[in-house]
Each structure stands twice: as structure tokens, then as C-alpha cells.
Amino acid sequence: MSLPKGLAEDVARNLVMVAQLIDEDPEQAYGYSRVALRLASRVAAVREAAGFAAYATQKYSEALAEFRAARRMSGGVELWPVMADCERGLGRPERALAMAGEAEVQKLDKAGQVEMRLVAAGARRDMGQLDAAIVTLQSPELASSAVHPWTARLRYAYADALLAADRESEARDWFAKALEADKDGATDASDRLAEMDGVEFVDAFDDSEESDDVSDDLSSDVSDDVVEVDEDDDEDDDLDEDDSDDSVGDKS
């Protein structure tokens, strides 16, 4: 669907703001998405952006509705995994698992299929099926040494599931593998490894400690000044005594 030039520009500006803010300020991104939605609700890209903004703010029912609308308009299957994850967010993991078995999954590209596997494993964990979640994540993509944009997240999810199953040694190995693949900091694998190894990070530039040091220095300076004043007073007292002695001698 095409829009008049002025309207298209307004919509585009709002969509740009959604993209820029969705990670750092999801609520504000959601606000921009609602503006774009009011302006052009019949555009698939607008419905998709509104869906992701709602998803980022955990408004899963609203997100699912927007994703379904976008899918009807575009006819694509790319949103299938995130739609299944919305079902998880709504407390319906069994529906997410059912979606993982639908024919749409076979139409996804490799990244989409991996994402669907992550969602299915998460649904298994939601249902208390931890061993099944671990098996779900075991795949050629997990075993591959090649690094793709989704590799770090897949390895991380597997490590986290292993740790939940008290398989700590294996979990540590997979957290390390996740960290190797995580070039963009998509996971907190480094923090998880440090936690498992009992490593604590201390801020070398603690503002409170620095303030205490400054206060101590100032107190020391003030103390030195007080001492110097006392010494000057002693010298004045000595001079007064000398003058007094001289006066006594003159009278004699």
C-alpha cells in the first residue's frame, strides 16, 4: 500500500525512532509505534514495528495481534518464531510447542529455524521439562564450529539449560563457547562464567571511596594548618617572655 508523500515521511520518521529506541527505551519506542500505527495501520511494516515495540514492553497479547496482522498483509512466515514466543509470554507454552511443529517452520531460513528451536526449548522449560529442553537444543547448528549471528545465543541457551540441570562442568564449557562466538555482547556469558568461577569485579574508581579519600586529605590539611598556628602562638609566647625579662632587668 502506497501513502501520500507527506504522510509517508511522517510514518517513516516514527518508524526510525522505534528502531533507534527499542533497545534502550522500549516504552518510548512503543509510543512512536502507536503514532505510526494511527497514521498507517494498513501497512505491514508499521504493524510489524508496532508488534516488536509491544513485544519489547511485554505487551504480548497486543504484540501477537500486530504480528498476525502483519503476516496476513505480507504473507510471509518470518514472524512465526516471535509469534510463538508471544504465546509463551501469555503463559501458553503448549501453543508455542504446537507452532514449532507446524509446516511454517520448514519455510523459515536457517536463522528462523534456530530461533524456533530456542522458543521450543524455552516452552519445554516453562512446562518443567528440562531434559526435553536440553535435547531440543541439541542440533547440527549447536555442534557446528562455524559462527553465525545466532550461534552465541544458541550456545548460551544450551549452557543455561545444562546449569539448570546441575550439569555445571558441561555448562561452563558451553558458556565459554558462547563467549567465543559473542562478538557483539548479545549475551552475558562472561558474567555467568565469572559467577561460576567465583570471580568478583571491583570498581577501581569507586566514587564513594574517592570522596572519602578527598575528605581525609582535606582533614589532614586542616589539621596541619592548626598545628602551624599553634607553633606560631608558641613563638609569640616566647617573645613575650623575653620582653618581660628585659623589662625586669631595666627596673633593676
PDB file of C-alpha atoms in Angstrom:
ATOM      1  CA  MET A   1       0.000   0.000   0.000  1.00  0.00           C
ATOM      2  CA  SER A   2       1.398   3.395  -1.025  1.00  0.00           C
ATOM      3  CA  LEU A   3       0.995   6.535   1.064  1.00  0.00           C
ATOM      4  CA  PRO A   4       0.975  10.214   0.088  1.00  0.00           C
ATOM      5  CA  LYS A   5       4.467  11.665   0.272  1.00  0.00           C
ATOM      6  CA  GLY A   6       3.920  13.820   3.363  1.00  0.00           C
ATOM      7  CA  LEU A   7       2.203  11.028   5.265  1.00  0.00           C
ATOM      8  CA  ALA A   8       4.851   8.522   4.211  1.00  0.00           C
ATOM      9  CA  GLU A   9       7.564  10.802   5.574  1.00  0.00           C
ATOM     10  CA  ASP A  10       5.768  11.178   8.912  1.00  0.00           C
ATOM     11  CA  VAL A  11       5.361   7.418   9.198  1.00  0.00           C
ATOM     12  CA  ALA A  12       8.986   6.826   8.273  1.00  0.00           C
ATOM     13  CA  ARG A  13      10.223   9.256  10.930  1.00  0.00           C
ATOM     14  CA  ASN A  14       8.246   7.435  13.604  1.00  0.00           C
ATOM     15  CA  LEU A  15       9.483   4.034  12.450  1.00  0.00           C
ATOM     16  CA  VAL A  16      13.071   5.272  12.568  1.00  0.00           C
ATOM     17  CA  MET A  17      12.555   6.373  16.157  1.00  0.00           C
ATOM     18  CA  VAL A  18      11.124   2.953  17.023  1.00  0.00           C
ATOM     19  CA  ALA A  19      14.227   1.265  15.613  1.00  0.00           C
ATOM     20  CA  GLN A  20      16.576   3.635  17.433  1.00  0.00           C
ATOM     21  CA  LEU A  21      14.883   3.407  20.843  1.00  0.00           C
ATOM     22  CA  ILE A  22      13.564  -0.131  21.085  1.00  0.00           C
ATOM     23  CA  ASP A  23      16.633  -1.465  22.909  1.00  0.00           C
ATOM     24  CA  GLU A  24      17.464   1.452  25.210  1.00  0.00           C
ATOM     25  CA  ASP A  25      13.991   2.870  25.842  1.00  0.00           C
ATOM     26  CA  PRO A  26      11.261   0.382  24.854  1.00  0.00           C
ATOM     27  CA  GLU A  27       8.437   2.420  26.338  1.00  0.00           C
ATOM     28  CA  GLN A  28       9.305   5.463  24.262  1.00  0.00           C
ATOM     29  CA  ALA A  29       9.715   3.280  21.188  1.00  0.00           C
ATOM     30  CA  TYR A  30       6.254   1.885  21.875  1.00  0.00           C
ATOM     31  CA  GLY A  31       4.862   5.431  21.927  1.00  0.00           C
ATOM     32  CA  TYR A  32       6.315   6.192  18.491  1.00  0.00           C
ATOM     33  CA  SER A  33       4.963   2.901  17.161  1.00  0.00           C
ATOM     34  CA  ARG A  34       1.469   3.872  18.254  1.00  0.00           C
ATOM     35  CA  VAL A  35       1.750   7.148  16.352  1.00  0.00           C
ATOM     36  CA  ALA A  36       2.863   5.300  13.211  1.00  0.00           C
ATOM     37  CA  LEU A  37       0.010   2.846  13.695  1.00  0.00           C
ATOM     38  CA  ARG A  38      -2.552   5.654  13.841  1.00  0.00           C
ATOM     39  CA  LEU A  39      -1.128   7.117  10.657  1.00  0.00           C
ATOM     40  CA  ALA A  40      -0.830   3.942   8.586  1.00  0.00           C
ATOM     41  CA  SER A  41      -2.430   0.881  10.132  1.00  0.00           C
ATOM     42  CA  ARG A  42      -2.786  -0.836   6.752  1.00  0.00           C
ATOM     43  CA  VAL A  43       0.952  -1.000   6.105  1.00  0.00           C
ATOM     44  CA  ALA A  44       2.547  -4.343   7.013  1.00  0.00           C
ATOM     45  CA  ALA A  45       5.845  -2.773   8.090  1.00  0.00           C
ATOM     46  CA  VAL A  46       4.006  -0.498  10.518  1.00  0.00           C
ATOM     47  CA  ARG A  47       2.088  -3.401  12.048  1.00  0.00           C
ATOM     48  CA  GLU A  48       5.327  -5.369  12.380  1.00  0.00           C
ATOM     49  CA  ALA A  49       7.125  -2.454  14.061  1.00  0.00           C
ATOM     50  CA  ALA A  50       4.186  -1.988  16.415  1.00  0.00           C
ATOM     51  CA  GLY A  51       4.364  -5.682  17.223  1.00  0.00           C
ATOM     52  CA  PHE A  52       8.045  -5.574  18.117  1.00  0.00           C
ATOM     53  CA  ALA A  53       7.566  -2.448  20.235  1.00  0.00           C
ATOM     54  CA  ALA A  54       4.738  -4.117  22.147  1.00  0.00           C
ATOM     55  CA  TYR A  55       6.829  -7.281  22.479  1.00  0.00           C
ATOM     56  CA  ALA A  56       9.742  -5.275  23.915  1.00  0.00           C
ATOM     57  CA  THR A  57       7.432  -3.862  26.588  1.00  0.00           C
ATOM     58  CA  GLN A  58       5.993  -7.325  27.356  1.00  0.00           C
ATOM     59  CA  LYS A  59       2.564  -6.479  25.962  1.00  0.00           C
ATOM     60  CA  TYR A  60       2.383  -9.957  24.470  1.00  0.00           C
ATOM     61  CA  SER A  61      -1.311 -10.044  23.575  1.00  0.00           C
ATOM     62  CA  GLU A  62      -1.032  -6.784  21.679  1.00  0.00           C
ATOM     63  CA  ALA A  63       2.221  -7.879  20.039  1.00  0.00           C
ATOM     64  CA  LEU A  64       0.684 -11.140  18.870  1.00  0.00           C
ATOM     65  CA  ALA A  65      -2.259  -9.321  17.323  1.00  0.00           C
ATOM     66  CA  GLU A  66       0.068  -6.961  15.442  1.00  0.00           C
ATOM     67  CA  PHE A  67       2.292  -9.803  14.229  1.00  0.00           C
ATOM     68  CA  ARG A  68      -0.733 -11.714  12.967  1.00  0.00           C
ATOM     69  CA  ALA A  69      -1.942  -8.635  11.101  1.00  0.00           C
ATOM     70  CA  ALA A  70       1.482  -8.058   9.561  1.00  0.00           C
ATOM     71  CA  ARG A  71       1.665 -11.705   8.493  1.00  0.00           C
ATOM     72  CA  ARG A  72      -1.755 -11.534   6.839  1.00  0.00           C
ATOM     73  CA  MET A  73      -0.699  -8.432   4.932  1.00  0.00           C
ATOM     74  CA  SER A  74       2.728  -9.661   3.839  1.00  0.00           C
ATOM     75  CA  GLY A  75       2.075 -13.379   3.502  1.00  0.00           C
ATOM     76  CA  GLY A  76       5.495 -14.203   4.958  1.00  0.00           C
ATOM     77  CA  VAL A  77       6.471 -16.603   7.746  1.00  0.00           C
ATOM     78  CA  GLU A  78       9.406 -14.680   9.226  1.00  0.00           C
ATOM     79  CA  LEU A  79       7.397 -13.670  12.303  1.00  0.00           C
ATOM     80  CA  TRP A  80       6.417 -17.230  13.201  1.00  0.00           C
ATOM     81  CA  PRO A  81       9.041 -17.737  15.968  1.00  0.00           C
ATOM     82  CA  VAL A  82       8.308 -14.436  17.714  1.00  0.00           C
ATOM     83  CA  MET A  83       4.596 -15.148  17.489  1.00  0.00           C
ATOM     84  CA  ALA A  84       5.244 -18.470  19.237  1.00  0.00           C
ATOM     85  CA  ASP A  85       7.283 -16.664  21.880  1.00  0.00           C
ATOM     86  CA  CYS A  86       4.337 -14.341  22.483  1.00  0.00           C
ATOM     87  CA  GLU A  87       2.319 -17.447  23.286  1.00  0.00           C
ATOM     88  CA  ARG A  88       4.953 -18.291  25.887  1.00  0.00           C
ATOM     89  CA  GLY A  89       4.699 -14.773  27.271  1.00  0.00           C
ATOM     90  CA  LEU A  90       0.954 -15.233  27.619  1.00  0.00           C
ATOM     91  CA  GLY A  91       1.504 -18.394  29.671  1.00  0.00           C
ATOM     92  CA  ARG A  92       0.625 -20.771  26.835  1.00  0.00           C
ATOM     93  CA  PRO A  93       3.827 -22.775  26.217  1.00  0.00           C
ATOM     94  CA  GLU A  94       1.864 -25.711  24.807  1.00  0.00           C
ATOM     95  CA  ARG A  95       0.694 -23.469  21.949  1.00  0.00           C
ATOM     96  CA  ALA A  96       4.278 -22.426  21.288  1.00  0.00           C
ATOM     97  CA  LEU A  97       5.254 -26.105  21.055  1.00  0.00           C
ATOM     98  CA  ALA A  98       2.373 -26.769  18.681  1.00  0.00           C
ATOM     99  CA  MET A  99       3.584 -23.930  16.448  1.00  0.00           C
ATOM    100  CA  ALA A 100       7.078 -25.451  16.463  1.00  0.00           C
ATOM    101  CA  GLY A 101       5.608 -28.489  14.736  1.00  0.00           C
ATOM    102  CA  GLU A 102       3.694 -26.593  12.047  1.00  0.00           C
ATOM    103  CA  ALA A 103       4.618 -26.582   8.353  1.00  0.00           C
ATOM    104  CA  GLU A 104       5.539 -22.868   8.537  1.00  0.00           C
ATOM    105  CA  VAL A 105       8.764 -23.799  10.349  1.00  0.00           C
ATOM    106  CA  GLN A 106      10.051 -25.600   7.256  1.00  0.00           C
ATOM    107  CA  LYS A 107       9.626 -22.392   5.269  1.00  0.00           C
ATOM    108  CA  LEU A 108      11.879 -20.404   7.610  1.00  0.00           C
ATOM    109  CA  ASP A 109      15.502 -19.702   6.770  1.00  0.00           C
ATOM    110  CA  LYS A 110      18.233 -21.179   8.954  1.00  0.00           C
ATOM    111  CA  ALA A 111      18.210 -18.250  11.384  1.00  0.00           C
ATOM    112  CA  GLY A 112      14.428 -18.536  11.739  1.00  0.00           C
ATOM    113  CA  GLN A 113      14.620 -22.271  12.355  1.00  0.00           C
ATOM    114  CA  VAL A 114      17.231 -21.773  15.077  1.00  0.00           C
ATOM    115  CA  GLU A 115      15.045 -19.095  16.640  1.00  0.00           C
ATOM    116  CA  MET A 116      12.108 -21.502  16.594  1.00  0.00           C
ATOM    117  CA  ARG A 117      14.263 -24.127  18.307  1.00  0.00           C
ATOM    118  CA  LEU A 118      15.142 -21.619  21.032  1.00  0.00           C
ATOM    119  CA  VAL A 119      11.465 -20.809  21.555  1.00  0.00           C
ATOM    120  CA  ALA A 120      10.533 -24.506  21.679  1.00  0.00           C
ATOM    121  CA  ALA A 121      13.259 -25.203  24.248  1.00  0.00           C
ATOM    122  CA  GLY A 122      12.023 -22.276  26.308  1.00  0.00           C
ATOM    123  CA  ALA A 123       8.497 -23.671  26.168  1.00  0.00           C
ATOM    124  CA  ARG A 124       9.771 -27.030  27.395  1.00  0.00           C
ATOM    125  CA  ARG A 125      11.413 -25.306  30.353  1.00  0.00           C
ATOM    126  CA  ASP A 126       8.211 -23.380  31.049  1.00  0.00           C
ATOM    127  CA  MET A 127       6.472 -26.727  31.337  1.00  0.00           C
ATOM    128  CA  GLY A 128       9.121 -28.133  33.678  1.00  0.00           C
ATOM    129  CA  GLN A 129      10.544 -30.451  31.007  1.00  0.00           C
ATOM    130  CA  LEU A 130      14.204 -29.573  31.491  1.00  0.00           C
ATOM    131  CA  ASP A 131      15.713 -32.707  29.928  1.00  0.00           C
ATOM    132  CA  ALA A 132      13.473 -32.271  26.898  1.00  0.00           C
ATOM    133  CA  ALA A 133      14.628 -28.654  26.586  1.00  0.00           C
ATOM    134  CA  ILE A 134      18.259 -29.794  26.531  1.00  0.00           C
ATOM    135  CA  VAL A 135      17.510 -32.384  23.842  1.00  0.00           C
ATOM    136  CA  THR A 136      15.595 -29.790  21.804  1.00  0.00           C
ATOM    137  CA  LEU A 137      18.675 -27.559  21.658  1.00  0.00           C
ATOM    138  CA  GLN A 138      20.985 -30.407  20.580  1.00  0.00           C
ATOM    139  CA  SER A 139      21.256 -29.932  16.837  1.00  0.00           C
ATOM    140  CA  PRO A 140      23.771 -29.724  13.980  1.00  0.00           C
ATOM    141  CA  GLU A 141      23.754 -25.932  14.424  1.00  0.00           C
ATOM    142  CA  LEU A 142      24.825 -26.318  18.055  1.00  0.00           C
ATOM    143  CA  ALA A 143      27.550 -28.830  17.227  1.00  0.00           C
ATOM    144  CA  SER A 144      28.940 -26.771  14.339  1.00  0.00           C
ATOM    145  CA  SER A 145      32.166 -24.836  14.899  1.00  0.00           C
ATOM    146  CA  ALA A 146      31.033 -22.179  12.415  1.00  0.00           C
ATOM    147  CA  VAL A 147      29.939 -18.884  13.913  1.00  0.00           C
ATOM    148  CA  HIS A 148      26.726 -17.239  12.760  1.00  0.00           C
ATOM    149  CA  PRO A 149      24.720 -14.316  14.193  1.00  0.00           C
ATOM    150  CA  TRP A 150      22.610 -16.778  16.206  1.00  0.00           C
ATOM    151  CA  THR A 151      25.451 -19.046  17.389  1.00  0.00           C
ATOM    152  CA  ALA A 152      26.175 -17.265  20.686  1.00  0.00           C
ATOM    153  CA  ARG A 153      22.518 -17.257  21.746  1.00  0.00           C
ATOM    154  CA  LEU A 154      22.075 -20.941  20.893  1.00  0.00           C
ATOM    155  CA  ARG A 155      25.169 -21.959  22.845  1.00  0.00           C
ATOM    156  CA  TYR A 156      24.155 -19.720  25.742  1.00  0.00           C
ATOM    157  CA  ALA A 157      20.661 -21.233  25.923  1.00  0.00           C
ATOM    158  CA  TYR A 158      22.181 -24.714  25.946  1.00  0.00           C
ATOM    159  CA  ALA A 159      24.632 -23.764  28.714  1.00  0.00           C
ATOM    160  CA  ASP A 160      21.846 -22.229  30.780  1.00  0.00           C
ATOM    161  CA  ALA A 161      19.716 -25.364  30.435  1.00  0.00           C
ATOM    162  CA  LEU A 162      22.657 -27.555  31.454  1.00  0.00           C
ATOM    163  CA  LEU A 163      23.268 -25.404  34.501  1.00  0.00           C
ATOM    164  CA  ALA A 164      19.606 -25.634  35.486  1.00  0.00           C
ATOM    165  CA  ALA A 165      20.025 -29.418  35.319  1.00  0.00           C
ATOM    166  CA  ASP A 166      23.034 -29.228  37.691  1.00  0.00           C
ATOM    167  CA  ARG A 167      25.467 -30.229  34.939  1.00  0.00           C
ATOM    168  CA  GLU A 168      27.873 -27.461  35.924  1.00  0.00           C
ATOM    169  CA  SER A 169      31.043 -28.674  34.223  1.00  0.00           C
ATOM    170  CA  GLU A 170      29.308 -29.013  30.854  1.00  0.00           C
ATOM    171  CA  ALA A 171      27.520 -25.715  31.392  1.00  0.00           C
ATOM    172  CA  ARG A 172      30.796 -23.906  31.996  1.00  0.00           C
ATOM    173  CA  ASP A 173      32.245 -25.296  28.756  1.00  0.00           C
ATOM    174  CA  TRP A 174      29.243 -24.091  26.779  1.00  0.00           C
ATOM    175  CA  PHE A 175      29.206 -20.668  28.403  1.00  0.00           C
ATOM    176  CA  ALA A 176      32.845 -20.380  27.304  1.00  0.00           C
ATOM    177  CA  LYS A 177      31.880 -21.423  23.772  1.00  0.00           C
ATOM    178  CA  ALA A 178      29.065 -18.884  23.790  1.00  0.00           C
ATOM    179  CA  LEU A 179      31.509 -16.176  24.819  1.00  0.00           C
ATOM    180  CA  GLU A 180      33.856 -17.107  21.975  1.00  0.00           C
ATOM    181  CA  ALA A 181      31.037 -16.584  19.481  1.00  0.00           C
ATOM    182  CA  ASP A 182      29.584 -13.487  21.130  1.00  0.00           C
ATOM    183  CA  LYS A 183      31.335 -10.688  19.263  1.00  0.00           C
ATOM    184  CA  ASP A 184      28.559  -8.145  19.817  1.00  0.00           C
ATOM    185  CA  GLY A 185      27.832  -8.726  23.502  1.00  0.00           C
ATOM    186  CA  ALA A 186      24.428 -10.260  22.801  1.00  0.00           C
ATOM    187  CA  THR A 187      24.666 -12.415  25.952  1.00  0.00           C
ATOM    188  CA  ASP A 188      26.092 -12.061  29.450  1.00  0.00           C
ATOM    189  CA  ALA A 189      28.174 -15.223  29.065  1.00  0.00           C
ATOM    190  CA  SER A 190      31.257 -13.526  30.519  1.00  0.00           C
ATOM    191  CA  ASP A 191      29.346 -12.619  33.689  1.00  0.00           C
ATOM    192  CA  ARG A 192      27.969 -16.143  34.016  1.00  0.00           C
ATOM    193  CA  LEU A 193      31.450 -17.610  33.679  1.00  0.00           C
ATOM    194  CA  ALA A 194      32.826 -15.223  36.288  1.00  0.00           C
ATOM    195  CA  GLU A 195      29.982 -16.121  38.634  1.00  0.00           C
ATOM    196  CA  MET A 196      30.670 -19.826  38.221  1.00  0.00           C
ATOM    197  CA  ASP A 197      34.378 -19.276  38.846  1.00  0.00           C
ATOM    198  CA  GLY A 198      33.721 -17.176  41.928  1.00  0.00           C
ATOM    199  CA  VAL A 199      35.273 -14.061  40.414  1.00  0.00           C
ATOM    200  CA  GLU A 200      34.112 -10.698  41.786  1.00  0.00           C
ATOM    201  CA  PHE A 201      34.707  -7.456  39.916  1.00  0.00           C
ATOM    202  CA  VAL A 202      35.552  -4.381  41.985  1.00  0.00           C
ATOM    203  CA  ASP A 203      35.218  -0.879  40.590  1.00  0.00           C
ATOM    204  CA  ALA A 204      38.676   0.677  40.830  1.00  0.00           C
ATOM    205  CA  PHE A 205      37.113   4.125  40.574  1.00  0.00           C
ATOM    206  CA  ASP A 206      34.523   3.914  43.321  1.00  0.00           C
ATOM    207  CA  ASP A 207      33.161   7.450  43.737  1.00  0.00           C
ATOM    208  CA  SER A 208      32.368   6.911  47.417  1.00  0.00           C
ATOM    209  CA  GLU A 209      35.917   5.779  48.189  1.00  0.00           C
ATOM    210  CA  GLU A 210      37.334   8.672  46.206  1.00  0.00           C
ATOM    211  CA  SER A 211      35.138  11.081  48.182  1.00  0.00           C
ATOM    212  CA  ASP A 212      36.355   9.556  51.451  1.00  0.00           C
ATOM    213  CA  ASP A 213      39.969   9.958  50.329  1.00  0.00           C
ATOM    214  CA  VAL A 214      39.383  13.591  49.432  1.00  0.00           C
ATOM    215  CA  SER A 215      37.736  14.199  52.807  1.00  0.00           C
ATOM    216  CA  ASP A 216      40.676  12.587  54.598  1.00  0.00           C
ATOM    217  CA  ASP A 217      43.117  14.754  52.643  1.00  0.00           C
ATOM    218  CA  LEU A 218      41.174  17.891  53.478  1.00  0.00           C
ATOM    219  CA  SER A 219      41.018  16.913  57.151  1.00  0.00           C
ATOM    220  CA  SER A 220      44.753  16.335  57.136  1.00  0.00           C
ATOM    221  CA  ASP A 221      45.393  19.729  55.558  1.00  0.00           C
ATOM    222  CA  VAL A 222      43.202  21.444  58.128  1.00  0.00           C
ATOM    223  CA  SER A 223      44.979  19.606  60.923  1.00  0.00           C
ATOM    224  CA  ASP A 224      48.373  20.708  59.589  1.00  0.00           C
ATOM    225  CA  ASP A 225      47.176  24.294  59.466  1.00  0.00           C
ATOM    226  CA  VAL A 226      46.062  24.093  63.080  1.00  0.00           C
ATOM    227  CA  VAL A 227      49.443  22.756  64.130  1.00  0.00           C
ATOM    228  CA  GLU A 228      51.226  25.533  62.285  1.00  0.00           C
ATOM    229  CA  VAL A 229      49.082  28.144  64.010  1.00  0.00           C
ATOM    230  CA  ASP A 230      49.872  26.605  67.405  1.00  0.00           C
ATOM    231  CA  GLU A 231      53.597  26.765  66.651  1.00  0.00           C
ATOM    232  CA  ASP A 232      53.301  30.436  65.745  1.00  0.00           C
ATOM    233  CA  ASP A 233      51.489  31.096  69.014  1.00  0.00           C
ATOM    234  CA  ASP A 234      54.307  29.375  70.937  1.00  0.00           C
ATOM    235  CA  GLU A 235      56.870  31.608  69.256  1.00  0.00           C
ATOM    236  CA  ASP A 236      54.822  34.689  70.199  1.00  0.00           C
ATOM    237  CA  ASP A 237      54.691  33.457  73.816  1.00  0.00           C
ATOM    238  CA  ASP A 238      58.494  33.059  73.863  1.00  0.00           C
ATOM    239  CA  LEU A 239      58.941  36.583  72.564  1.00  0.00           C
ATOM    240  CA  ASP A 240      56.583  37.909  75.259  1.00  0.00           C
ATOM    241  CA  GLU A 241      58.646  36.147  77.944  1.00  0.00           C
ATOM    242  CA  ASP A 242      61.868  37.639  76.581  1.00  0.00           C
ATOM    243  CA  ASP A 243      60.362  41.119  76.611  1.00  0.00           C
ATOM    244  CA  SER A 244      59.198  40.574  80.155  1.00  0.00           C
ATOM    245  CA  ASP A 245      62.688  39.567  81.281  1.00  0.00           C
ATOM    246  CA  ASP A 246      64.182  42.628  79.655  1.00  0.00           C
ATOM    247  CA  SER A 247      61.726  44.843  81.437  1.00  0.00           C
ATOM    248  CA  VAL A 248      62.615  43.325  84.795  1.00  0.00           C
ATOM    249  CA  GLY A 249      66.298  43.912  84.097  1.00  0.00           C
ATOM    250  CA  ASP A 250      65.710  47.543  83.278  1.00  0.00           C
ATOM    251  CA  LYS A 251      63.922  48.148  86.558  1.00  0.00           C
ATOM    252  CA  SER A 252      66.777  46.672  88.482  1.00  0.00           C
TER     253      SER A 252
END
